[in-house]
Coordinates of C-alpha atoms in Angstrom, one line a residue:
M1 CA -25.2 108.9 -42.7
T2 CA -24.1 107.1 -39.7
S3 CA -24.6 109.1 -36.4
P4 CA -20.6 109.2 -34.0
M5 CA -22.5 107.1 -31.3
I6 CA -23.9 104.5 -33.5
Y7 CA -20.6 104.4 -35.0
L8 CA -18.8 104.1 -31.1
L9 CA -21.4 101.4 -31.0
Q10 CA -20.2 99.0 -33.2
Q11 CA -16.6 99.5 -33.0
T12 CA -17.2 98.8 -29.3
T13 CA -19.1 95.1 -30.2
I14 CA -16.2 94.4 -32.7
I15 CA -13.9 94.8 -29.9
T16 CA -15.6 92.8 -27.5
T17 CA -16.0 90.0 -29.8
N18 CA -12.6 90.1 -30.7
T19 CA -11.6 89.8 -27.2
T20 CA -14.1 87.2 -26.1
M21 CA -12.8 85.2 -29.3
K22 CA -8.8 85.7 -28.3
V23 CA -10.2 84.6 -24.6
L24 CA -11.8 81.5 -26.0
I25 CA -8.8 80.5 -27.8
I26 CA -6.7 81.0 -25.2
F27 CA -8.7 79.1 -22.7
A28 CA -9.5 76.0 -25.4
L29 CA -5.2 76.4 -26.1
L30 CA -5.1 76.1 -22.2
C31 CA -7.4 73.2 -22.1
V32 CA -5.2 71.0 -24.9
A33 CA -2.4 71.6 -23.0
L34 CA -3.4 70.4 -19.8
S35 CA -5.1 67.1 -21.2
A36 CA -2.2 66.1 -23.0
R37 CA 0.0 67.1 -19.5
A38 CA -2.5 64.8 -17.8
A39 CA -3.1 62.1 -20.1
A40 CA 1.1 61.7 -20.6
V41 CA 1.2 61.0 -16.8
P42 CA -0.9 57.3 -16.5
V43 CA 0.9 56.3 -19.7
E44 CA 4.1 56.1 -17.2
S45 CA 2.0 54.8 -14.4
D46 CA 0.7 52.2 -16.9
A47 CA 3.9 51.3 -18.0
V48 CA 5.5 50.3 -14.7
A49 CA 2.3 48.5 -13.5
V50 CA 3.0 46.0 -16.6
E51 CA 6.4 45.7 -16.4
E52 CA 6.7 45.0 -12.6
P53 CA 4.8 41.8 -12.4
K54 CA 6.2 40.3 -15.5
S55 CA 9.4 39.2 -13.1
A56 CA 7.5 38.0 -10.2
P57 CA 4.9 34.9 -11.7
E58 CA 8.7 33.6 -13.5
Q59 CA 10.5 33.4 -10.0
A60 CA 7.6 32.1 -8.5
V61 CA 7.1 29.6 -11.0
E62 CA 11.3 29.1 -11.3
V63 CA 11.1 28.0 -7.1
E64 CA 7.5 26.0 -6.8
A65 CA 7.7 24.0 -10.2
P66 CA 11.0 21.4 -8.7
A67 CA 8.7 20.7 -5.9
A68 CA 6.0 19.9 -8.1
E69 CA 8.4 17.4 -10.1
E70 CA 9.3 15.7 -7.0
K71 CA 5.9 15.3 -5.8
L72 CA 5.0 14.0 -9.6
S73 CA 8.2 11.1 -9.5
D74 CA 7.5 9.9 -5.5
A75 CA 4.0 9.2 -6.4
P76 CA 4.4 7.0 -9.4
E77 CA 7.0 4.7 -6.6
A78 CA 4.9 4.7 -3.9
E79 CA 1.8 3.1 -6.1
N80 CA 3.9 0.8 -8.2
E81 CA 5.5 -0.6 -4.5
A82 CA 1.3 -0.8 -3.7
V83 CA 1.0 -2.6 -6.6
E84 CA 4.0 -4.9 -6.2
E85 CA 2.5 -5.7 -2.7
V86 CA -0.5 -6.5 -4.2
A87 CA 0.1 -8.3 -7.0
A88 CA 2.4 -10.9 -4.6
A89 CA 0.2 -11.4 -2.0
A90 CA -2.3 -12.5 -5.2
L91 CA 0.3 -14.8 -6.4
E92 CA 0.9 -16.7 -3.1
A93 CA -2.7 -16.8 -2.6
K94 CA -3.5 -18.1 -5.9
A95 CA -0.2 -20.5 -5.7
A96 CA -2.2 -21.9 -2.3
R97 CA -5.6 -22.2 -4.1
R98 CA -3.8 -23.9 -6.9
F99 CA -1.2 -26.4 -5.1
C100 CA -3.2 -27.2 -1.7
P101 CA -7.1 -28.5 -2.4
D102 CA -9.8 -26.5 -0.7
G103 CA -9.5 -27.3 3.7
W104 CA -5.7 -27.5 3.6
F105 CA -3.2 -24.6 4.8
S106 CA -0.4 -24.5 2.6
Y107 CA 3.1 -24.6 4.4
Q108 CA 6.6 -24.0 2.7
S109 CA 5.9 -26.2 -0.4
K110 CA 3.8 -28.5 1.3
C111 CA 0.1 -28.8 1.8
Y112 CA -1.5 -29.9 5.5
M113 CA -5.4 -30.4 6.8
F114 CA -5.9 -30.5 10.4
V115 CA -8.5 -33.5 10.9
N116 CA -10.6 -33.1 14.6
T117 CA -12.2 -36.1 14.6
P118 CA -10.1 -38.4 17.4
R119 CA -9.0 -41.8 15.8
S120 CA -6.0 -44.3 16.9
W121 CA -2.4 -43.6 15.2
F122 CA -3.1 -46.0 12.9
Q123 CA -6.4 -45.2 12.0
A124 CA -5.3 -41.6 11.2
E125 CA -2.6 -42.9 9.3
E126 CA -5.3 -44.5 6.8
H127 CA -7.6 -41.9 6.9
C128 CA -5.0 -39.5 5.8
N129 CA -3.9 -41.8 2.5
E130 CA -7.4 -41.9 1.4
L131 CA -6.6 -38.2 1.1
G132 CA -3.6 -39.3 -0.7
A133 CA -1.1 -37.8 2.1
S134 CA 0.4 -38.9 5.3
L135 CA 0.6 -38.3 8.8
A136 CA 2.6 -35.0 9.1
S137 CA 6.6 -35.2 10.2
A138 CA 8.6 -32.5 11.6
G139 CA 11.9 -32.3 9.7
S140 CA 13.2 -28.9 11.5
S141 CA 12.2 -26.5 14.5
P142 CA 10.1 -23.9 12.5
E143 CA 7.8 -26.8 10.6
Y144 CA 7.2 -28.2 14.4
R145 CA 6.1 -24.7 15.6
Y146 CA 3.4 -25.1 12.8
L147 CA 2.3 -27.9 13.5
Q148 CA 2.1 -26.9 17.2
Q149 CA -0.1 -23.4 15.6
I150 CA -2.4 -25.6 13.6
T151 CA -3.2 -27.6 17.1
R152 CA -4.2 -24.4 18.9
T153 CA -5.6 -23.1 15.8
A154 CA -8.3 -25.7 16.6
N155 CA -8.4 -25.4 20.3
R156 CA -6.1 -28.9 20.7
A157 CA -3.8 -29.8 23.2
T158 CA -2.5 -33.1 21.2
A159 CA -2.2 -34.5 17.8
W160 CA -0.7 -37.4 16.4
I161 CA 2.4 -37.0 14.0
G162 CA 3.6 -39.5 12.1
G163 CA 6.7 -40.8 14.4
F164 CA 6.4 -43.9 15.5
Y165 CA 8.8 -47.0 16.9
L166 CA 10.2 -50.2 14.7
Q167 CA 13.1 -52.1 15.4
G168 CA 15.1 -50.2 18.4
N169 CA 14.8 -46.7 15.8
W170 CA 12.2 -44.0 15.2
M171 CA 11.5 -42.8 12.3
W172 CA 8.9 -41.2 10.1
I173 CA 5.7 -42.7 8.4
D174 CA 6.4 -40.4 4.9
R175 CA 10.1 -42.3 5.3
S176 CA 11.8 -38.9 5.1
G177 CA 14.9 -38.7 7.7
M178 CA 14.8 -38.6 11.2
Y179 CA 17.4 -35.4 11.3
Y180 CA 15.7 -33.4 14.0
T181 CA 14.1 -34.6 17.3
N182 CA 12.7 -32.4 20.2
W183 CA 11.5 -34.8 23.0
Y184 CA 9.3 -33.5 25.7
S185 CA 10.0 -36.4 27.2
Q186 CA 9.9 -39.8 26.4
S187 CA 8.6 -43.5 27.5
T188 CA 9.5 -47.2 27.1
A189 CA 9.1 -46.7 23.3
T190 CA 8.3 -50.4 22.6
S191 CA 4.8 -50.5 24.6
N192 CA 4.4 -46.8 23.5
S193 CA 5.8 -46.8 20.1
C194 CA 3.8 -43.8 18.3
M195 CA 4.6 -40.3 18.3
Y196 CA 2.6 -37.0 19.3
L197 CA 2.6 -33.0 19.5
Q198 CA 1.7 -30.9 22.2
S199 CA 0.8 -27.8 21.1
A200 CA 1.7 -25.1 24.1
V201 CA 4.3 -23.1 23.2
G202 CA 8.0 -24.8 24.2
Q203 CA 6.9 -28.3 24.9
G204 CA 7.8 -31.1 22.5
W205 CA 6.6 -34.3 21.1
R206 CA 5.8 -37.1 23.9
N207 CA 5.3 -41.3 23.0
C208 CA 2.2 -42.8 23.7
G209 CA 0.5 -46.5 23.4
C210 CA -1.1 -46.5 19.2
G211 CA -4.3 -47.0 20.5
G212 CA -4.7 -43.6 21.7
Q213 CA -7.9 -41.2 20.5
L214 CA -6.3 -38.3 19.0
P215 CA -7.1 -35.5 16.9
F216 CA -4.2 -35.7 13.5
I217 CA -2.4 -33.8 10.8
C218 CA -1.9 -34.9 7.3
V219 CA 0.2 -33.4 4.5
H220 CA 1.1 -34.0 1.1
N221 CA 3.8 -32.4 -1.2
Y222 CA 2.4 -29.4 -3.8
R223 CA 0.5 -30.6 -6.9
C224 CA 0.4 -29.1 -9.9

């Protein structure tokens, strides 16, 4: 038979155990509730953080895209212009090599050579003939200035050209018409019947005796 003291202790233990279980259950429920609430807050903040960046990159792309496209469209045009210039220069150089022999200068569909060895006018013309050319004529002011430039490049002040006097008329040895004249001064034509240029800027041609020794310029047309 159980004593009252033992019975009281048993009842106290049961009550304590039940109370402890209730406290644990309440604590567990409270923890679950707090955890659920805490977990709900980050989900909302993450949703905001994910949604905000979406529009920003799209706007940046829309603004910058036209500039990028413009740069890309300009680049081929600049490259094409550079290529065209190089191609044109190459074609011009190729044409000069094709139509003018080595040592000759190309100008307005003609080939020119400056011969630095002084000769008489007749000897100079004969030398040009041996090269398939004749003494140079000047049919225009630009052409005469070009002949002056060739002569200056050779560090010469004068050079024979193809003008000569015959039977009261000045003419060119290559039989082209003398429609352009550029006399600096003129001596008596009957005794000074051969023409030479002066390379100084602004100075025209003059005439002297054909036996004088001067360098000279030969010319011939382009040859295919």
